[in-house]
Coordinates of C-alpha atoms and ligand atoms in Angstrom, one line a residue:
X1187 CA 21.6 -11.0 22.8
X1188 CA 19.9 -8.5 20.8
X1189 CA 20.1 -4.6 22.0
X1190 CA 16.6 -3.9 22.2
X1191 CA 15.2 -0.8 19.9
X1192 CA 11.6 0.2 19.2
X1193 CA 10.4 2.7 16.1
X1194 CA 7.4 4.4 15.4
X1195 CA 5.6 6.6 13.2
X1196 CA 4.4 10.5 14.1
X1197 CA 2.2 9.8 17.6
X1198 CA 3.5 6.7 18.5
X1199 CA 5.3 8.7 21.1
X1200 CA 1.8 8.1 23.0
X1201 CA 2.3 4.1 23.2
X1202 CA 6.5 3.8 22.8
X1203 CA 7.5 4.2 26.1
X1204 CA 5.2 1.4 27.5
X1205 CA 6.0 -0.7 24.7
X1206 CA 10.0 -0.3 26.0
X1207 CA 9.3 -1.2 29.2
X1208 CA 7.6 -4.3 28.4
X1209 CA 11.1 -4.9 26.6
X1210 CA 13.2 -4.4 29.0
X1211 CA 11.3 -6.8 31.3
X1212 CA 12.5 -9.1 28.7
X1213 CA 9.0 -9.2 27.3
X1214 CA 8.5 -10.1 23.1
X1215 CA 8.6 -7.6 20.4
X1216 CA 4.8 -8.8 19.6
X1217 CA 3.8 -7.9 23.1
X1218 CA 5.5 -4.6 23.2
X1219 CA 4.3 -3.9 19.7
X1220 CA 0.7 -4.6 20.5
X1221 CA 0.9 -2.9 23.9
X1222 CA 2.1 0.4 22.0
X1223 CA -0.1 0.6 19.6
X1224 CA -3.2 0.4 21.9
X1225 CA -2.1 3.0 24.0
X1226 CA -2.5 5.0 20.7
X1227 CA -6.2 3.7 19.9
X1228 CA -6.9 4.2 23.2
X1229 CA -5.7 8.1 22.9
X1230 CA -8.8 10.3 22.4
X1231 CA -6.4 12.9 21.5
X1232 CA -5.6 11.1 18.3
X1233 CA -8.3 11.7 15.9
X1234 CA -6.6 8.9 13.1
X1235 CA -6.6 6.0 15.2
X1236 CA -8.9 3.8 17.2
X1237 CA -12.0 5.6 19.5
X1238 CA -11.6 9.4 18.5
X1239 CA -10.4 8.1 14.8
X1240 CA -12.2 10.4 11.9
X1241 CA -15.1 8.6 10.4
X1242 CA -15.8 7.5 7.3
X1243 CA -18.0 9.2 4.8
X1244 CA -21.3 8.0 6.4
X1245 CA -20.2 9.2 9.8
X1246 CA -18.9 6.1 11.0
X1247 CA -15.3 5.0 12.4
X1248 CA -14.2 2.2 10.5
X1249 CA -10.3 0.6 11.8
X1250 CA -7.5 -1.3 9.7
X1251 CA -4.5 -2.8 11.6
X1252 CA -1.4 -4.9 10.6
X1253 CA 0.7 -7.0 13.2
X1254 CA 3.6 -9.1 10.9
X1255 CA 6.3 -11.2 12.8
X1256 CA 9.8 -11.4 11.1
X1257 CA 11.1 -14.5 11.9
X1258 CA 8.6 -16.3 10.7
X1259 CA 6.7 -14.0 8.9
X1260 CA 3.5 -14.8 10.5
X1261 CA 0.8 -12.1 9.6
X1262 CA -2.4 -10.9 11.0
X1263 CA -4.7 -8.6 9.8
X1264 CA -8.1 -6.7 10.2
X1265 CA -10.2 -4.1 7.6
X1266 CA -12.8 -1.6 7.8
X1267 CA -14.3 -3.0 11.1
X1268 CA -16.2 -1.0 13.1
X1269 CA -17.3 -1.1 16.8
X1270 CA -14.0 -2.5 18.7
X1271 CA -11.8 -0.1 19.8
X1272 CA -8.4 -2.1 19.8
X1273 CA -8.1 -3.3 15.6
X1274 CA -4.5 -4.3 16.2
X1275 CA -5.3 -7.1 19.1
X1276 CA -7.8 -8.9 16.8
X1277 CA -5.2 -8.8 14.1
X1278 CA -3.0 -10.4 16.8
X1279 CA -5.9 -13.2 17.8
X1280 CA -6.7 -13.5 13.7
X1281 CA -2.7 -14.4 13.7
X1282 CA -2.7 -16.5 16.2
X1283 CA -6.4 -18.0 16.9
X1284 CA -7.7 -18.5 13.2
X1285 CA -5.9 -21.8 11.1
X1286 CA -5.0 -20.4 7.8
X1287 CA -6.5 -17.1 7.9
X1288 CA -4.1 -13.4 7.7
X1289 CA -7.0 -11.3 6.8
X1290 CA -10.5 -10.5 7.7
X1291 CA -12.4 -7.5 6.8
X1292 CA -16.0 -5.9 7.8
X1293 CA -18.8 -7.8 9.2
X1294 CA -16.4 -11.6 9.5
X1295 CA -13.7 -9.6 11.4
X1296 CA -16.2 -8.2 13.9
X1297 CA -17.7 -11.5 14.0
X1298 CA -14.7 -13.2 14.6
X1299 CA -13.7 -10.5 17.2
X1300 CA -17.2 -11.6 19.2
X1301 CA -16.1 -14.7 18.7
X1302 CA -12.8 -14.5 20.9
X1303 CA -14.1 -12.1 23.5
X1304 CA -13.4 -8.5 22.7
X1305 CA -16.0 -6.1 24.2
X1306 CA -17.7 -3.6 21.4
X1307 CA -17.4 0.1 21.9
X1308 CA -18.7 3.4 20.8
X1309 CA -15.7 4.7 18.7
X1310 CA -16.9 8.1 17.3
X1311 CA -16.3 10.5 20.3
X1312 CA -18.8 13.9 20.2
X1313 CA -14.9 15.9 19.9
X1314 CA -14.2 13.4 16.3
X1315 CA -18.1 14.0 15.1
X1316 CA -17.8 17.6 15.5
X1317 CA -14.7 17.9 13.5
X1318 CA -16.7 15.2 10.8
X1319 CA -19.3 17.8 10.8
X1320 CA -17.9 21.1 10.6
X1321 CA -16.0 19.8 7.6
X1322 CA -19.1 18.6 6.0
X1323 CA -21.3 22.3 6.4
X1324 CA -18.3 23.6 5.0
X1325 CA -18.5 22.0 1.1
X1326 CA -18.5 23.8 -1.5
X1327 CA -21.4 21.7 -3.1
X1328 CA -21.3 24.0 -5.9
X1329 CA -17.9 22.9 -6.7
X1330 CA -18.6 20.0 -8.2
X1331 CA -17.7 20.2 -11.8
X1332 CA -19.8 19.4 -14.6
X1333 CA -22.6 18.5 -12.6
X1334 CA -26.0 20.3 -11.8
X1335 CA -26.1 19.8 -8.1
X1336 CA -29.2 21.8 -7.2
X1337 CA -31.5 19.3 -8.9
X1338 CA -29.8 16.0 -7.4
X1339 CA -31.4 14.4 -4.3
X1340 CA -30.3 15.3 -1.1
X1341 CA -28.4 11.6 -1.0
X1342 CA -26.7 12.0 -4.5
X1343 CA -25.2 15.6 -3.7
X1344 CA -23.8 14.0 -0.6
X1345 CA -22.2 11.5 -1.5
X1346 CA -20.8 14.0 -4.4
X1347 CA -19.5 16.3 -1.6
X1348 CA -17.9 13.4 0.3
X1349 CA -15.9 12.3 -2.4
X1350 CA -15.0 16.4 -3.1
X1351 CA -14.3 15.5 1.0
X1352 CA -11.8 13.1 0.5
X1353 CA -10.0 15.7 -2.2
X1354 CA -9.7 18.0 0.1
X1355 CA -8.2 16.2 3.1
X1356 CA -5.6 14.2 0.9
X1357 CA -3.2 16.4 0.8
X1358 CA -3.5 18.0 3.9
X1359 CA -0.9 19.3 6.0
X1360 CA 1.1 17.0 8.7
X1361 CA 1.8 13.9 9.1
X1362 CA -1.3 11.5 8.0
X1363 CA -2.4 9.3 11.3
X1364 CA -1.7 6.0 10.4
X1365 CA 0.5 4.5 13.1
X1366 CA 3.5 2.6 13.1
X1367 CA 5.3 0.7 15.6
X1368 CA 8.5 -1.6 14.8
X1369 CA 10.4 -3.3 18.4
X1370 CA 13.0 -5.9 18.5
X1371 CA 13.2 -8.1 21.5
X1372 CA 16.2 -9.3 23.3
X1373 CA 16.2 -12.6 20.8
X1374 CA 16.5 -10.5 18.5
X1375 CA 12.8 -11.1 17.1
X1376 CA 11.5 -7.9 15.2
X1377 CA 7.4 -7.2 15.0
X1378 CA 6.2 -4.4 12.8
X1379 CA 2.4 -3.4 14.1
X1380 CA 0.2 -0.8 11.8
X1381 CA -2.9 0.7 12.8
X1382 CA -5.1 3.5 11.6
X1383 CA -9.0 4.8 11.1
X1384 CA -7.8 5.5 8.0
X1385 CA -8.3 8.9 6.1
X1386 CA -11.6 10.6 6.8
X1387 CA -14.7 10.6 4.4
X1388 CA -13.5 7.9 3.0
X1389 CA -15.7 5.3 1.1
X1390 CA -17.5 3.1 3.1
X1391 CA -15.6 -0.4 3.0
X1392 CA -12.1 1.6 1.8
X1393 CA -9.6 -0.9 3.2
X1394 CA -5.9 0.6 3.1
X1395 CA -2.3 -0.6 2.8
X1396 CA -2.2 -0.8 6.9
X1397 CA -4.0 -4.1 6.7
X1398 CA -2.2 -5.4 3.4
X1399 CA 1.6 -7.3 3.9
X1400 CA 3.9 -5.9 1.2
X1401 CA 1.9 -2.7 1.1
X1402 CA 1.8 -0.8 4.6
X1403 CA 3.5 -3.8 6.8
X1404 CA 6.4 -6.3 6.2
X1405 CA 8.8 -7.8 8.3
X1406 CA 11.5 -10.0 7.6
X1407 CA 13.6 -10.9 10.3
X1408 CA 16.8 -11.9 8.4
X1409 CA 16.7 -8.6 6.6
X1410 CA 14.2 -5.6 8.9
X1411 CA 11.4 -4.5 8.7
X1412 CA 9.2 -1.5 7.6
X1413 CA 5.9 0.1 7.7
X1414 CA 4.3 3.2 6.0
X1415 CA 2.0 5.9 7.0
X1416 CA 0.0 8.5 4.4
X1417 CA -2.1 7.8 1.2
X1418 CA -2.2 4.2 1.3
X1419 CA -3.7 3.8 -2.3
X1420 CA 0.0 4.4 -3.1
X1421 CA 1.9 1.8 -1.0
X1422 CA -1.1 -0.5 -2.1
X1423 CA 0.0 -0.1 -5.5
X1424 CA 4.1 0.4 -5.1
X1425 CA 4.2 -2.6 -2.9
X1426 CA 6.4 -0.3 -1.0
X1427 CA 7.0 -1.8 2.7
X1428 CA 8.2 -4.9 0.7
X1429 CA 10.1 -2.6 -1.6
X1430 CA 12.0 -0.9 1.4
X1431 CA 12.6 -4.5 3.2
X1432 CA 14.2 -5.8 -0.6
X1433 CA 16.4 -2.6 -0.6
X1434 CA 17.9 -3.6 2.7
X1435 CA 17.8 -6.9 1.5
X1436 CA 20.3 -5.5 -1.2
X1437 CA 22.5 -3.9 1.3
X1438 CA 21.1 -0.5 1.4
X1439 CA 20.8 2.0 4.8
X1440 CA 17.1 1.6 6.4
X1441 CA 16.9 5.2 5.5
X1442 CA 18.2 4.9 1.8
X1443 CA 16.0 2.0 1.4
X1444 CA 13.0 3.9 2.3
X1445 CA 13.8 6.7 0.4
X1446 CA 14.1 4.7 -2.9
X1447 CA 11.0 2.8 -2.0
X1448 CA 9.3 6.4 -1.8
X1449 CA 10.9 7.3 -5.2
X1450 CA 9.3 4.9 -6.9
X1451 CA 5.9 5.4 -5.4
X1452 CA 6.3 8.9 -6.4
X1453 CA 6.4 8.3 -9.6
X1454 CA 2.9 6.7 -9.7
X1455 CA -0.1 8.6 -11.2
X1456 CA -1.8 10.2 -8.9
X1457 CA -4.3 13.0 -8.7
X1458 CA -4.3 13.6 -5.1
X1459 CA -1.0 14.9 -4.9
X1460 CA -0.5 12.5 -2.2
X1461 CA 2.5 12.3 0.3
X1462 CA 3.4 9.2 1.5
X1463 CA 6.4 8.2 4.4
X1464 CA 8.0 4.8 5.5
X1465 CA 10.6 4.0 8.1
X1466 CA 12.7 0.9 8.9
X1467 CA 14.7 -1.2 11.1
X1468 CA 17.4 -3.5 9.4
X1469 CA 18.0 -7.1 11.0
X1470 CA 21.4 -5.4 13.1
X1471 CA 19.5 -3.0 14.2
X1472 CA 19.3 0.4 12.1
X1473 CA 16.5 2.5 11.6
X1474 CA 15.6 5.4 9.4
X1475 CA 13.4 7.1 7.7
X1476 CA 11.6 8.9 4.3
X1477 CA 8.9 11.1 3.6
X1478 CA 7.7 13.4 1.0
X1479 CA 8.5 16.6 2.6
X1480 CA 10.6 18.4 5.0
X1481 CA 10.6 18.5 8.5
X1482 CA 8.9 14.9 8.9
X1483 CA 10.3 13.2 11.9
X1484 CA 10.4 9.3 13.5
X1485 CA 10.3 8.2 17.5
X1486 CA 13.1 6.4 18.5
X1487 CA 13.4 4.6 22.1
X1488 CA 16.9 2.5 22.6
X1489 CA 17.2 0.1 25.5
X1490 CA 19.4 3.1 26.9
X1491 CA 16.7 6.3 26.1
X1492 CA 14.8 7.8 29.3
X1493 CA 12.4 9.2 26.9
X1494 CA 10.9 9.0 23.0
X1495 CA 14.0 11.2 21.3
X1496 CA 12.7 12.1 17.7
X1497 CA 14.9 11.6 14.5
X1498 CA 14.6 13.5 10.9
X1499 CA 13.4 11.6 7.9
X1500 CA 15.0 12.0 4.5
X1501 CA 12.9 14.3 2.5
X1502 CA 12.1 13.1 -0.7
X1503 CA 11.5 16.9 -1.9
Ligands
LIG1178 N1 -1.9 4.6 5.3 C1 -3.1 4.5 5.9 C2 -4.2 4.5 5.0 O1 -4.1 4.9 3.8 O2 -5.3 4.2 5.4

């Protein structure tokens, strides 16, 4: 019998513990995984995930989530849907209730999610709006370069200042919200769940690596799994939660194999100076982590652990 062992990104503190104890009740990993991560959507505190989550450049909350099971490598997903407040259970039912389909984005996801019973919500909480707002008065509109804002329409210049917007919060400081959540069961079954509201301002219809297998979410059970939070566009591109799972594959550390997967993101172009950060869990049952500066930390709950203890990433810097 497996020892059971749950990982998460920054904030997943907030879902972890509940996700353990559905574990130790000799519950799945899928279970546990789903249970944790809404228990972070449903945290108003949390302004990068679920109800609360930082809207999108049009002032409206748009959700990705992940949910990828190793054994069999079974994947459910959902983009850029609006109006349910729990992204990663319709990524479970899309897994489970839809023949053939991983993926559904916009309009078809929330039509699916209709479809199977979930109740709408209103996700954009006054706390989130005010914080969407405040950020908005606060462009420098005359920043724009090259470009003669004064005599644009009132439409033009905004959507200017929401793409200066997302500029500005890319590289902000702390931990990005995305959130990660890896368990393995007592079989020994490991499920790696992603979800996020994704970076605010974004464009309307942005889709990030939470929802994409390979890119934000992969899980293999015969080698471990891994999931990354931070500028997405980045793991889109580096493949990079397929990249760490290969390196283990290889016979590296879950915390080497981040680190190199990390590495070669790095070494993307990228204007935004973008950070990026990825943990893992190997198929025996190690864990570790990466990131692009110091000080970054994972959650870590053992079958043994009373509480969410917090472990150090490897800084890439
Ligand atoms: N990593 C989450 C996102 O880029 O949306």
């Amino acid at each position: 019998m497996a020892e059971l062992l749950i990982i998460g990104s920054e904030r997943s503190e907030a879902g972890i513990p509940a996700a353990m104890e559905i574990l130790r009740r000799g519950g799945s990993a899928l279970e546990a995984v789903e249970r944790g991560l809404i228990l972070c959507e449903d945290n108003l505190a949390d302004h990068y995930v679920g109800t609360g989550g930082l809207p999108n450049a049009r002032g409206e909350v748009e959700l990705d989530a992940s949910i990828m099971v190793g054994s069999s490598r079974a994947f459910g997903a959902v983009g850029a849907v609006k109006n349910f407040p729990n992204p990663i259970s319709i990524a479970r039912a899309v897994m489970e209730k839809l023949p053939q389909h991983a993926l559904l984005v916009g309009q078809g996801a929330e039509d699916f999610a209709d479809s199977v019973g979930f109740k709408r919500a209103e996700l954009l909480t006054p706390e989130a709006k005010e914080l969407w707002l405040q950020q908005l008065r606060d462009v420098p509109v005359q920043s724009i370069e090259g470009e003669n804002t004064k005599a644009m329409t009132g439409d033009v210049r905004y959507r200017l200042a929401a793409i200066e917007l997302v500029k500005k919060f890319a590289p902000h400081e702390g931990p990005w919200g995305t959130i990660n959540i890896i368990a393995r069961d007592r079989s020994g079954e490991i499920v790696c769940g992603v979800s996020t509201s994704g970076y605010p301002y974004k464009h309307p219809g942005r889709v990030g690596d939470s929802s994409i297998p390979g890119a934000g979410n992969y899980a293999d059970s015969r080698y471990g799994a891994a999931a990354c939070t931070g500028r997405g566009e980045l793991s889109l591109r580096g493949g990079t939660a397929r990249t760490v799972v290969e390196n283990m594959r290889h016979g590296m550390s879950a915390e080497d194999a981040c680190f190199e997967a990390l590495k070669d993101a790095r070494n993307l172009p990228d204007d935004f100076r973008a950070e990026l950060r990825c943990l893992a869990i190997t198929a025996d049952g190690h864990h570790g982590g990466a990131a692009g500066m110091e000080g970054s930390t994972y959650t870590l709950m053992t079958e043994s652990s009373t509480q969410p203890e917090f472990r150090p990433r490897k800084a890439l810097l």
